[in-house]
CSV table of C-alpha atoms (C1' of nucleotides) in Angstrom, one decimal:
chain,number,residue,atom,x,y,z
A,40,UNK,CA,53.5,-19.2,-65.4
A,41,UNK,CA,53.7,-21.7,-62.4
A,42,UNK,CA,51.2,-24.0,-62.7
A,43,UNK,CA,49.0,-26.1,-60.0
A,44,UNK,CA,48.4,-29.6,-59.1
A,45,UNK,CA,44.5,-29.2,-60.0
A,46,UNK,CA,43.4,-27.8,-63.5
A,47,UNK,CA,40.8,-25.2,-63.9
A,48,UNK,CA,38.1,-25.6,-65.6
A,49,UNK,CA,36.8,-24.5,-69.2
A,50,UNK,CA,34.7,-21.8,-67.7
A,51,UNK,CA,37.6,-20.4,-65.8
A,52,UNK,CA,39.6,-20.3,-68.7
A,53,UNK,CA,37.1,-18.4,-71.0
A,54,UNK,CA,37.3,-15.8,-68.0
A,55,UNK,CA,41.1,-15.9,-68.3
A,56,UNK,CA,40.3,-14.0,-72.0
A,57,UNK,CA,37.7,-11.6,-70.2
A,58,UNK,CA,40.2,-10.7,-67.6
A,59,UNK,CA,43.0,-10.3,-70.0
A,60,UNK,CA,41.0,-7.9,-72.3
A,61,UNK,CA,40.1,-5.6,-69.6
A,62,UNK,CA,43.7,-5.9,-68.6
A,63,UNK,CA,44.5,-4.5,-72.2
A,64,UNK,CA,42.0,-1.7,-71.3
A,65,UNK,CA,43.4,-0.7,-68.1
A,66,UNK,CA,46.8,-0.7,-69.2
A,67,UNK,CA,45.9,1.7,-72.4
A,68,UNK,CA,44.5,4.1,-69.6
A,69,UNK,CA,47.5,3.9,-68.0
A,70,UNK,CA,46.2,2.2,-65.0
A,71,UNK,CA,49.1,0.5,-63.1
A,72,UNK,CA,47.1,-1.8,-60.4
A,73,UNK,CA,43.7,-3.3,-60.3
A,74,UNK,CA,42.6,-5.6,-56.9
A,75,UNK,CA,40.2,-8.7,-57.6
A,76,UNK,CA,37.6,-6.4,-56.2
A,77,UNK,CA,37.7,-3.7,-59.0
A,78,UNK,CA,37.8,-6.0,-62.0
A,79,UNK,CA,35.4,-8.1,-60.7
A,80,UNK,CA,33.0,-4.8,-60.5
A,81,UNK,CA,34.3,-4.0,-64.1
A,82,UNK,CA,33.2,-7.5,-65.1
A,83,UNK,CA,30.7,-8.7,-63.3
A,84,UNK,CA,32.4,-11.2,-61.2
A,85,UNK,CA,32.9,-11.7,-57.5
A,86,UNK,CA,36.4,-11.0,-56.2
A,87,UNK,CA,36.6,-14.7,-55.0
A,88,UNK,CA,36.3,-15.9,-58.4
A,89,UNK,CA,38.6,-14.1,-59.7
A,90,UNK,CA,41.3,-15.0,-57.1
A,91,UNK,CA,40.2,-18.7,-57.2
A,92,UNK,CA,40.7,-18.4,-61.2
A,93,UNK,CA,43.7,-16.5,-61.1
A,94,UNK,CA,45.3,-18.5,-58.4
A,95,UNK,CA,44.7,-22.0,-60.4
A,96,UNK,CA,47.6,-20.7,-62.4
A,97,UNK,CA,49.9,-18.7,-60.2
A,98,UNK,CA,50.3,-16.3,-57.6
A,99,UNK,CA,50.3,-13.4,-59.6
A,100,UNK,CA,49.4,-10.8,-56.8
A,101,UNK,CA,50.7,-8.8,-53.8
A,102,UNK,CA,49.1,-9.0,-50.4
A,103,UNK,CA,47.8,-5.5,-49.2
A,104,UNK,CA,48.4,-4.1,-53.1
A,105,UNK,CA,46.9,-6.1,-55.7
A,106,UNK,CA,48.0,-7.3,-59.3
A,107,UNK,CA,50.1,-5.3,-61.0
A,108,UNK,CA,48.1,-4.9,-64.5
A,109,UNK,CA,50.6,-4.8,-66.8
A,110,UNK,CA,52.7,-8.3,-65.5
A,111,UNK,CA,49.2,-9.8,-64.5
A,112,UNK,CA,48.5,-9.0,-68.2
A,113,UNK,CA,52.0,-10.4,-69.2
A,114,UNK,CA,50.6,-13.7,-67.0
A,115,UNK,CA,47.8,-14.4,-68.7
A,116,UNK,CA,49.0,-14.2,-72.1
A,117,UNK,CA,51.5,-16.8,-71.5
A,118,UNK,CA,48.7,-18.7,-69.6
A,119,UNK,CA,46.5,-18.1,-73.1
A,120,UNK,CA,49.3,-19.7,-75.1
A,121,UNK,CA,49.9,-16.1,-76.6
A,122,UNK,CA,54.4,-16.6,-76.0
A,123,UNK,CA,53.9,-20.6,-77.7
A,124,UNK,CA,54.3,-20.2,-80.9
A,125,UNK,CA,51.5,-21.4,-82.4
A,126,UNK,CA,50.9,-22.0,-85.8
A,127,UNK,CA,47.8,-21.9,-88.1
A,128,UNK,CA,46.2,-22.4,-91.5
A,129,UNK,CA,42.3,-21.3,-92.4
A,130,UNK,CA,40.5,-23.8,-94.7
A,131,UNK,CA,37.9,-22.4,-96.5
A,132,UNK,CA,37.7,-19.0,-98.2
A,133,UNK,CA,34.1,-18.2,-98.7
A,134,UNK,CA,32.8,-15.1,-96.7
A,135,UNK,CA,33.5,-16.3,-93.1
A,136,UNK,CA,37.0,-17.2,-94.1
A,137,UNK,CA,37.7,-14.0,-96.4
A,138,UNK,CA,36.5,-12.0,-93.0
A,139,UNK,CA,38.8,-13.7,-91.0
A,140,UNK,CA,42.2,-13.5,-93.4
A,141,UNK,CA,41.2,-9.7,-93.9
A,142,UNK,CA,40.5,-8.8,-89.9
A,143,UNK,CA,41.2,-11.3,-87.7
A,144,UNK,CA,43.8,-9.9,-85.0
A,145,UNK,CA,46.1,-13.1,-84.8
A,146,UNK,CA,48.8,-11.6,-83.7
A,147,UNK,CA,47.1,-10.6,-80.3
A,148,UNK,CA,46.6,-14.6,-79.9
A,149,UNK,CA,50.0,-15.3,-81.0
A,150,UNK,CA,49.1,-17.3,-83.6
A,151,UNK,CA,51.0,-17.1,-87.1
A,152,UNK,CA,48.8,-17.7,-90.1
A,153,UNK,CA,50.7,-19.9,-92.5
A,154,UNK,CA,48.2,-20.1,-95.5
A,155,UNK,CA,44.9,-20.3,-96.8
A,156,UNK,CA,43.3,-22.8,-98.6
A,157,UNK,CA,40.0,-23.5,-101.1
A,158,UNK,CA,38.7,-25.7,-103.8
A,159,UNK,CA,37.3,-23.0,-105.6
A,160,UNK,CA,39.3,-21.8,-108.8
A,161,UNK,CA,38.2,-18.2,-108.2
A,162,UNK,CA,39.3,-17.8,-105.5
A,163,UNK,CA,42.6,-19.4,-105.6
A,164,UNK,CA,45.4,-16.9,-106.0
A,165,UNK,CA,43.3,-13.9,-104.3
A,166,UNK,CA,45.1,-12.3,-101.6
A,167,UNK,CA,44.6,-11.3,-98.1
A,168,UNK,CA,47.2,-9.5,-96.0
A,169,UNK,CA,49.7,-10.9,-97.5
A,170,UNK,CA,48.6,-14.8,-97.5
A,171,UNK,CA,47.3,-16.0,-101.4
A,172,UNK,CA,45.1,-18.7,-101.4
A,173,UNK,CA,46.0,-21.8,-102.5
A,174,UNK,CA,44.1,-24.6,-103.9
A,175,UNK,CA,43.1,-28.0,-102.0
A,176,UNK,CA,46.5,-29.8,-103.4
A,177,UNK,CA,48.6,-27.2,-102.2
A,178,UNK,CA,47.7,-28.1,-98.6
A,179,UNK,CA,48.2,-31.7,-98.8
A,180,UNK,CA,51.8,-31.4,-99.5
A,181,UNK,CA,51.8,-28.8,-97.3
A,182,UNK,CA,50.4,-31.1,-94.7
A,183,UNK,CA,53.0,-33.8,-95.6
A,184,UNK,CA,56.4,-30.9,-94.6
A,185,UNK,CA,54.8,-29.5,-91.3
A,186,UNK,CA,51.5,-29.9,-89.8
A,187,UNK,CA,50.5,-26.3,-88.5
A,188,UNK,CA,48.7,-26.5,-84.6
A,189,UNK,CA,45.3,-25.3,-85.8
A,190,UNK,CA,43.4,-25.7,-88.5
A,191,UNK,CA,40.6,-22.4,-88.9
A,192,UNK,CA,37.5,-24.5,-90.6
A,193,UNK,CA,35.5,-22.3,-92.4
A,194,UNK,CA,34.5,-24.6,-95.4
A,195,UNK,CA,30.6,-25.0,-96.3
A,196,UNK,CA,28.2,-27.5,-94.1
A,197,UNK,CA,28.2,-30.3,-96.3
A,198,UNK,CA,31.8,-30.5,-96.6
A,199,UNK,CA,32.8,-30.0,-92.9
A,200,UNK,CA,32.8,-33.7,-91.4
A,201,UNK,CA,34.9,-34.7,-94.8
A,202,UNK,CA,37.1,-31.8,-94.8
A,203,UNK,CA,37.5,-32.3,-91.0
A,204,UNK,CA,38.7,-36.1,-91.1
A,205,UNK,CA,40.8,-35.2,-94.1
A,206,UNK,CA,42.8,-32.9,-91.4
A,207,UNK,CA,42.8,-35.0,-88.7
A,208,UNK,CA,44.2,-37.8,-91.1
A,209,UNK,CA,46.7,-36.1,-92.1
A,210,UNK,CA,48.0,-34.9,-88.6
A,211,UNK,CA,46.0,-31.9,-87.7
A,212,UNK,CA,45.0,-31.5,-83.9
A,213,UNK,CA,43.6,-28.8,-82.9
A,214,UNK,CA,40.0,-27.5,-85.0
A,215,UNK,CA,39.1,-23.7,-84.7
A,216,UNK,CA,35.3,-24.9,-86.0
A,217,UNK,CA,33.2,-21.9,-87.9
A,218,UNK,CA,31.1,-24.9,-89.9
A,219,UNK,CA,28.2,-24.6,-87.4
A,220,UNK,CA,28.1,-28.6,-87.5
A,221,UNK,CA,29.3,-31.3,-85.4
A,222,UNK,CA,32.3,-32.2,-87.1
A,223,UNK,CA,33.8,-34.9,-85.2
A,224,UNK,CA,32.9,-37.7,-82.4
A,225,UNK,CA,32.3,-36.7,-79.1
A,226,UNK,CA,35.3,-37.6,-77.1
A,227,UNK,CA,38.0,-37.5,-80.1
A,228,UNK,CA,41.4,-36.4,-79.0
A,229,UNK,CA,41.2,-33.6,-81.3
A,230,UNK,CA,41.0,-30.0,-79.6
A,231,UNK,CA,38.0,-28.6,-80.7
A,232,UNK,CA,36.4,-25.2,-80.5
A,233,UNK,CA,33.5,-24.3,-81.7
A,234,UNK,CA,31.9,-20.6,-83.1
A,235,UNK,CA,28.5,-21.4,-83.9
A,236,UNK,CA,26.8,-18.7,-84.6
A,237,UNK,CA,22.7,-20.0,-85.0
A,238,UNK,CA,23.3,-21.7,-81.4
A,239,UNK,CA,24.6,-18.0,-80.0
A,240,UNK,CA,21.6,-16.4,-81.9
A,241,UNK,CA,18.8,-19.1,-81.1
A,242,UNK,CA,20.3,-18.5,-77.4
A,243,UNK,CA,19.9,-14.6,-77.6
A,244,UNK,CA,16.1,-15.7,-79.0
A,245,UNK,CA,15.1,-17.6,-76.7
A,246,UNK,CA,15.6,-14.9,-73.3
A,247,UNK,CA,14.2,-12.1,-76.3
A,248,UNK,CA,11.1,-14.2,-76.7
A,249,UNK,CA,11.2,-15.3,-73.1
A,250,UNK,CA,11.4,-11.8,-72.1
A,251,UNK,CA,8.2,-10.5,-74.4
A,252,UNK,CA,5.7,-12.9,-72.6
B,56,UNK,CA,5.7,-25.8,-75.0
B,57,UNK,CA,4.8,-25.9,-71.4
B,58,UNK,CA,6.9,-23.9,-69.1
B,59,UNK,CA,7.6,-25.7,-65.6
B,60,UNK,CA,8.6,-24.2,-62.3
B,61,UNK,CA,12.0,-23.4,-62.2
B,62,UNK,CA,13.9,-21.9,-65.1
B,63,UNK,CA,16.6,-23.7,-66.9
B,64,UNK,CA,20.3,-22.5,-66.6
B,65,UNK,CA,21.9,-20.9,-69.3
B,66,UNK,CA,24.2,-23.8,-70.1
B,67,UNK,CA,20.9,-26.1,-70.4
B,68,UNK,CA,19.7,-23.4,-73.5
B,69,UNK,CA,22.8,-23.7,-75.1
B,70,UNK,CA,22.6,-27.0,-75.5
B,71,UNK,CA,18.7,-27.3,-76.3
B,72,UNK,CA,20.6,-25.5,-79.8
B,73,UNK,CA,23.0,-28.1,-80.2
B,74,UNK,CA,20.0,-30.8,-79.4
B,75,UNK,CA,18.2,-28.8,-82.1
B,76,UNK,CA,21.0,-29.4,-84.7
B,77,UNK,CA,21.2,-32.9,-84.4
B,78,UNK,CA,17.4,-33.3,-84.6
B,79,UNK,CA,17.4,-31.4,-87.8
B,80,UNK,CA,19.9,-33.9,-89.1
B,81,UNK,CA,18.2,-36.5,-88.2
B,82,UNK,CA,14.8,-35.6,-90.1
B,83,UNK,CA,16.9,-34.8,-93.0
B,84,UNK,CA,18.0,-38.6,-93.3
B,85,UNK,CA,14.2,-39.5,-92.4
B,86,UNK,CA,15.0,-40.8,-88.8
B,87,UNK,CA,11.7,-40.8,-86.8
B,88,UNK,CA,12.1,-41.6,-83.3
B,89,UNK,CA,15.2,-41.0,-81.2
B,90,UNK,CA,15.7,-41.8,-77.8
B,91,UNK,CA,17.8,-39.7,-75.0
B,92,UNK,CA,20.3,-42.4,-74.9
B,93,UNK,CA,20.8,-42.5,-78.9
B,94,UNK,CA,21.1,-38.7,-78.7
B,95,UNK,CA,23.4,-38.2,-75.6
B,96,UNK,CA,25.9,-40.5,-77.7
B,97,UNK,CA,25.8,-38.3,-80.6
B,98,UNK,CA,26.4,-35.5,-79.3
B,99,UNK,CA,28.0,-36.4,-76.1
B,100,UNK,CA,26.0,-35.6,-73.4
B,101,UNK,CA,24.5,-38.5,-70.7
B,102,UNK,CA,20.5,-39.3,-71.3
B,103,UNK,CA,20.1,-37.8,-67.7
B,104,UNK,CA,21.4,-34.6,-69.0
B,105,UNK,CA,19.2,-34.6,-72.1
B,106,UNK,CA,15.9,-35.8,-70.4
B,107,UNK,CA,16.8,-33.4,-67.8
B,108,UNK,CA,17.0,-30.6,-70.3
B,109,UNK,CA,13.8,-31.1,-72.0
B,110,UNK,CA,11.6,-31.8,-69.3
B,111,UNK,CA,11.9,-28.5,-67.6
B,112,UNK,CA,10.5,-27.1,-71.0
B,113,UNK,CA,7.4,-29.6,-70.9
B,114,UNK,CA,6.9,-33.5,-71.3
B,115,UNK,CA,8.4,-34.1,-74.9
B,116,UNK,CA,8.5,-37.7,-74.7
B,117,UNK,CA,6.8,-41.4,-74.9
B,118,UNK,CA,7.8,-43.8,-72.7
B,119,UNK,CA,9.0,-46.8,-73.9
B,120,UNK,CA,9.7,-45.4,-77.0
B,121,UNK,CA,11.7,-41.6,-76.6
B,122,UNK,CA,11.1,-38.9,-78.6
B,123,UNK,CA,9.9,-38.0,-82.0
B,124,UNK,CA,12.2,-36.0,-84.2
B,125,UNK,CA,10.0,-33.9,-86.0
B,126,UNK,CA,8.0,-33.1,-83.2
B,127,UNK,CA,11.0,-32.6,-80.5
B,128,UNK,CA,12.5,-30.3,-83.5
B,129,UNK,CA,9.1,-28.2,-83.8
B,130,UNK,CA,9.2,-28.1,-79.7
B,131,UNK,CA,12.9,-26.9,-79.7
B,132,UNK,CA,12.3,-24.1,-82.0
B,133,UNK,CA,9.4,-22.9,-80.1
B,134,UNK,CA,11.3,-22.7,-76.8
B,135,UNK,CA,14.0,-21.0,-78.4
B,136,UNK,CA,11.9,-18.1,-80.0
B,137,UNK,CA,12.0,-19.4,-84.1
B,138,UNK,CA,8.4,-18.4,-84.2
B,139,UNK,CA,8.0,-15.5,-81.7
B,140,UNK,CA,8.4,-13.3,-84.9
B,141,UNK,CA,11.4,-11.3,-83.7
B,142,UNK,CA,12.7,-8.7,-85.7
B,143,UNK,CA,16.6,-7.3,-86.0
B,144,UNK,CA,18.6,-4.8,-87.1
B,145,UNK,CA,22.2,-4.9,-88.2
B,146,UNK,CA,24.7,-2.0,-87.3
B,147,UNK,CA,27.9,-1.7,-88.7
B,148,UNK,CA,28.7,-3.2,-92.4
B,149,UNK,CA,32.2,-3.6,-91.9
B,150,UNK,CA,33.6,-7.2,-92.9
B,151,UNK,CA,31.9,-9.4,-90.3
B,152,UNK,CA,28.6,-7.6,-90.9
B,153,UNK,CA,28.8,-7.7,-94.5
B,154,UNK,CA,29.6,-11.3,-94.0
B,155,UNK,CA,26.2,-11.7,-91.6
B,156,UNK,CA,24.3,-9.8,-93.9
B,157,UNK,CA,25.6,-12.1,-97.0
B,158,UNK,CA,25.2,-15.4,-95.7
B,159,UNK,CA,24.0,-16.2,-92.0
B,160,UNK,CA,20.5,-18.2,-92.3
B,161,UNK,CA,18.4,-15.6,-90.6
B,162,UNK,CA,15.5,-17.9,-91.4
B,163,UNK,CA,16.7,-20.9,-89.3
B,164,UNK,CA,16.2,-19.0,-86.4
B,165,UNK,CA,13.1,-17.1,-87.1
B,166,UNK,CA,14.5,-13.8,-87.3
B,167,UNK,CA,13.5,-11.3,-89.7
B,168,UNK,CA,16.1,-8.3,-90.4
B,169,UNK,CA,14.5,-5.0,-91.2
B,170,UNK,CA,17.4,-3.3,-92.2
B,171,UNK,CA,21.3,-2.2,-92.3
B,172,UNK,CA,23.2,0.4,-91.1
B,173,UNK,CA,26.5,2.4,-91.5
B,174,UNK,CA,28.3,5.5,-91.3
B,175,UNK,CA,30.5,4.8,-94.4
B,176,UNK,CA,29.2,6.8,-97.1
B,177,UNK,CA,31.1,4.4,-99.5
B,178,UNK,CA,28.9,1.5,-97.9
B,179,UNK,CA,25.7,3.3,-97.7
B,180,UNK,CA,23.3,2.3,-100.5
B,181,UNK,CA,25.3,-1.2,-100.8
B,182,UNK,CA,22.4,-4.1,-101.1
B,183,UNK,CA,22.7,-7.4,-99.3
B,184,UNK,CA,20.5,-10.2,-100.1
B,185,UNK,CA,17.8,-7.4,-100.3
B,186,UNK,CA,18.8,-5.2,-97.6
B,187,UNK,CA,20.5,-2.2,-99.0
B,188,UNK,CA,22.8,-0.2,-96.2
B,189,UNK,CA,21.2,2.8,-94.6
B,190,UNK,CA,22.9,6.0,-92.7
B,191,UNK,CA,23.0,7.1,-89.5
B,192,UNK,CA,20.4,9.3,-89.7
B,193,UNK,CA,18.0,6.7,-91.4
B,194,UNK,CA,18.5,4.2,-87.9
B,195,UNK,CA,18.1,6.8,-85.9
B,196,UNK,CA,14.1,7.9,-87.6
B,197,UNK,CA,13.6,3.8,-88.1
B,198,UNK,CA,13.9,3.8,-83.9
B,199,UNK,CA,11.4,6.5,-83.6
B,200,UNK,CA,9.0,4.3,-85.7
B,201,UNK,CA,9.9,1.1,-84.6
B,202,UNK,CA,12.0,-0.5,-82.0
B,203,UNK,CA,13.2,-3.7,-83.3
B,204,UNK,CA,13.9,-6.8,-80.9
B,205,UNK,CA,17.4,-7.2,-81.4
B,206,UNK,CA,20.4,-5.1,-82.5
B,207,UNK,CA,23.0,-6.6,-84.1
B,208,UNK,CA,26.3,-4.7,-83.4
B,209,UNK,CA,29.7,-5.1,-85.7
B,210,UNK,CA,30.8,-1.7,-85.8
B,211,UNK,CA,34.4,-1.1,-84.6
B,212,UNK,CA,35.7,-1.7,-81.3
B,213,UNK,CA,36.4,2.3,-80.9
B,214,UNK,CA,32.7,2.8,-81.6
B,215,UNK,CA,31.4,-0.5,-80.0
B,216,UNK,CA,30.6,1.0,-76.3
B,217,UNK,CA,28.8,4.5,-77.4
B,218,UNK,CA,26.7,2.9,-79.9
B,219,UNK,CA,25.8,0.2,-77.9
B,220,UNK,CA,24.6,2.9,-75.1
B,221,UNK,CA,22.7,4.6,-78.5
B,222,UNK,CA,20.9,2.2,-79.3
B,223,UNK,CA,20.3,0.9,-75.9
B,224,UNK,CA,18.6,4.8,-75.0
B,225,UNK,CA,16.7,4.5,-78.0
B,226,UNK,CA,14.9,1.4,-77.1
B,227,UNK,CA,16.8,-1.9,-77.8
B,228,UNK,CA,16.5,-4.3,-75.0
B,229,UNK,CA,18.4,-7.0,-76.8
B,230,UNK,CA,22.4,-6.7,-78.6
B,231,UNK,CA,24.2,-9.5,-80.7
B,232,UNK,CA,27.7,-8.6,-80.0
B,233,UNK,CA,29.9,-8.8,-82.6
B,234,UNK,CA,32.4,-6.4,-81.2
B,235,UNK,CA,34.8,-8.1,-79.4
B,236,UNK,CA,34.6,-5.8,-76.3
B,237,UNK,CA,32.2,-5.5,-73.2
B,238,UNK,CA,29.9,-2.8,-74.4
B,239,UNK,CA,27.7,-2.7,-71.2
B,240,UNK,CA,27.9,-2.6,-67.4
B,241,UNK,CA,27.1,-6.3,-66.4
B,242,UNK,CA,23.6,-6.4,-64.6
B,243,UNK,CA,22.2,-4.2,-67.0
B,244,UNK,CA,18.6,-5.1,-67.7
B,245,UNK,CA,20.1,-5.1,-71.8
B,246,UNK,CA,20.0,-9.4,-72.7
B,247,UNK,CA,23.3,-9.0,-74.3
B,248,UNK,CA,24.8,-12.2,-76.2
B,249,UNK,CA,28.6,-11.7,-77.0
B,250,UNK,CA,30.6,-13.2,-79.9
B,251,UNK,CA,33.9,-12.9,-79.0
B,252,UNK,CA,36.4,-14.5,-81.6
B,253,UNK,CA,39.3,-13.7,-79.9
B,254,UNK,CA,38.0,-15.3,-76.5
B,255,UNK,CA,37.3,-18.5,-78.2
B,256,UNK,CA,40.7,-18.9,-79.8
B,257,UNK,CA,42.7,-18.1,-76.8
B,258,UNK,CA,40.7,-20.5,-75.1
B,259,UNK,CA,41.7,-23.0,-77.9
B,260,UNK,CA,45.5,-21.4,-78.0
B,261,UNK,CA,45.9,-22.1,-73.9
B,262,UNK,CA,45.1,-26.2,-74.5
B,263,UNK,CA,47.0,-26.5,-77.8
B,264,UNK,CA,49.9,-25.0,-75.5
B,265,UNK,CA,49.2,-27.3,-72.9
B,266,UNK,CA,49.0,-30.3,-75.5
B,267,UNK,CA,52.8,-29.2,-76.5
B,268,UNK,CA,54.7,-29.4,-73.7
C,289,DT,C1',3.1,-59.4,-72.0
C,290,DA,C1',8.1,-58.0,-71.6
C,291,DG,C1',11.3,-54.7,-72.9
C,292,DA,C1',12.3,-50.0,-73.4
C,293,DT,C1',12.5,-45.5,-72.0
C,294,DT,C1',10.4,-41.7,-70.1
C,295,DG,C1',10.1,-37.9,-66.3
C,296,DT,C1',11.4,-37.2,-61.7
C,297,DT,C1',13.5,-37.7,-57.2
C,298,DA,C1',17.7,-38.5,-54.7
C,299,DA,C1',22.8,-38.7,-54.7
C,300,DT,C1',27.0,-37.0,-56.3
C,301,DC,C1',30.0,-34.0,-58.0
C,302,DG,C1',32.0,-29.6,-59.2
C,303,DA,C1',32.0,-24.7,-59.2
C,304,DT,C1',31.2,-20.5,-56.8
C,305,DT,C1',31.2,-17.8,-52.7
C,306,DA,C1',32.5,-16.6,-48.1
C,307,DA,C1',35.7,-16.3,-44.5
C,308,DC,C1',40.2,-15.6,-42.7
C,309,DA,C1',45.0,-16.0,-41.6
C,310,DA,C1',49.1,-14.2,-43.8
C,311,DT,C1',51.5,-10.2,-45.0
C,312,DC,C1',52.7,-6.2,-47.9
D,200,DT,C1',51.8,0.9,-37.8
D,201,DA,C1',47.1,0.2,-39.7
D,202,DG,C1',44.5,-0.8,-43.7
D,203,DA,C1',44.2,-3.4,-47.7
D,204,DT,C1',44.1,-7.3,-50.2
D,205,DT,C1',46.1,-11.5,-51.3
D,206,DG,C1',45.9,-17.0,-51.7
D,207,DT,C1',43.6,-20.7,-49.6
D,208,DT,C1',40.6,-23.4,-46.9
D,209,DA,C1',35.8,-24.3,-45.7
D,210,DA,C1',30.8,-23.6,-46.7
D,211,DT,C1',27.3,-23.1,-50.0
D,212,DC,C1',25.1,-23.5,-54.0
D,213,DG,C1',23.9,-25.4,-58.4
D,214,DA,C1',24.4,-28.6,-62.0
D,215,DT,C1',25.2,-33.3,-63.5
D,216,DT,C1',24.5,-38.1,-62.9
D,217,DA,C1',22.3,-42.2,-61.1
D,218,DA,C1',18.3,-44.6,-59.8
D,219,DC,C1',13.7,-46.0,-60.3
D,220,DA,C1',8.7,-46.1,-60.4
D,221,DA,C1',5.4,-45.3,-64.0
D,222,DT,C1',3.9,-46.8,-68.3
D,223,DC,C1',3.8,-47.1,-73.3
DNA sequence: TAGATTGTTAATCGATTAACAATC
DNA sequence: TAGATTGTTAATCGATTAACAATC
């Protein structure tokens, strides 16, 4: 994973995740080399793209042969932070959160899931997979032994900025954000990444309505 | 909502959502006017970018004074379909769909869903907010009736492609993806809008690495 | 009126694509 | 070897930002 002087850009790294999960694909089918031409058919990209993308990180590929998929898959998993250990709690167990503890695939991002938290009584003690809930206190002390990298917010809208600062007060610096609300400045050093599902679903609207005219 | 010209780009769209989120906000706490420059440093965007944004959708604004929330909010939800009276259907009633069906505010974006669908017989004839879970079969006669506007697809990710190609041969010209894979060849006619959790935290994963070392 | 702020045109910046020498 | 395909440099394209006349 050598990287470069420049740094690619968020939109190149979103196609990193693209890439990589058609390099799972390949690999399943026992493919054993893919040039930037045939993925980029696969995925809609140009072949330039892909190499510009793929050489931001490393040179990963063999003159006259390709990428070989299986260590080009090995690549971007380290690239995609899959071999660093990460750590992660969820906050909020309502039904976003519950679907999340029961199917989430955190192992394919590397990420270890250290507990689950809520403020409501019922559902404190149920258990997904392993992880019980635990109530609101619970992660404060947590938070005071080790701060986990991520924090999965999947609390209600009108708690989300409050829960957020909370976190962020007490150490937490990276948000996965399923609150569909702007939960901190613009600018904060926080990591921040946003699911928001009306935006994705007012997007989709708009080219369905567009389309109808 | 007056159409100009040329066509905005896809990034301009998704933020005419996050524009619309804020707005919404603000009407709640009874603001009335907001200007670009007010709304660029909520949000974090530069008043270019903003003005720039709305006025390839139409002239939203006053000079001297900006723009008025309620009726910028109204404009907003027009452009992005809330009352073009789309319809959807939701396939697959596993975890995330349940969680769809149970709790994501159809409403807010002017979408009305007609119905649910499963193969699970142990699902079929569940009832969600109204919407009790249908068979195979039963999707298959509602398409010969009535094409909807927009699928929503959460079935499995072994199923994800061959239902997608289904649906898409029985009418459906639109697909919320849910499924985590790439259910259709890219530059198909389909407007295809993909969820992709894992995507979004790998993305997250690669800068929370990136933080660490 | 003077100050504020729009919509739009022009300038800048960054990202995508094309081209090509290097080389497996 | 000849053909294929990389990584990279240069050209193009598009998106963002800045500037400003218009005007409320």
């Amino acid at each position: 994973m050598r990287s470069k002087g420049f740094r690619a850009s968020d939109n190149s790294i979103r196609r990193l995740s693209k890439y990589l999960r058609e390099l799972k694909e390949m690999e399943k089918r026992g493919i054993e080399k893919v040039s930037s031409y045939v993925l980029g058919e696969r995925l809609g990209h140009t072949p330039s793209q892909i190499r510009q993308d793929l050489s931001s990180f490393g040179d990963f590929g063999y003159q006259g042969y390709g990428y070989n998929v299986s260590s080009l898959r090995r690549s971007l998993e380290d690239i995609l932070g899959k071999n660093s250990e990460l750590t992660a709690i969820l906050v909020g167990a309502g039904n976003i959160g519950k679907a999340l503890l029961e199917n989430f695939p955190f192992d394919e991002c590397g990420v270890r899931l250290l507990g689950a938290y809520d403020v409501d009584p019922a559902v404190i003690g149920t258990e997904f997979r392993g992880i019980a809930v635990q109530s609101q206190a619970d992660l404060d002390e947590e938070l005071t032994l080790k701060v986990p990298d991520i924090a999965i917010l999947c609390v209600p809208k009108t708690a989300a900025v409050e829960t957020a600062e909370h976190l962020v007060e007490r150490g937490i610096r990276a948000i996965w954000n399923y609150t569909n609300t702007e939960i901190l400045p613009p600018y904060s050093p926080v990591i921040l990444e946003n699911v928001h599902f009306t935006d994705s679903l007012q997007t989709l609207c708009h080219y369905v309505a567009e389309a109808k005219k």
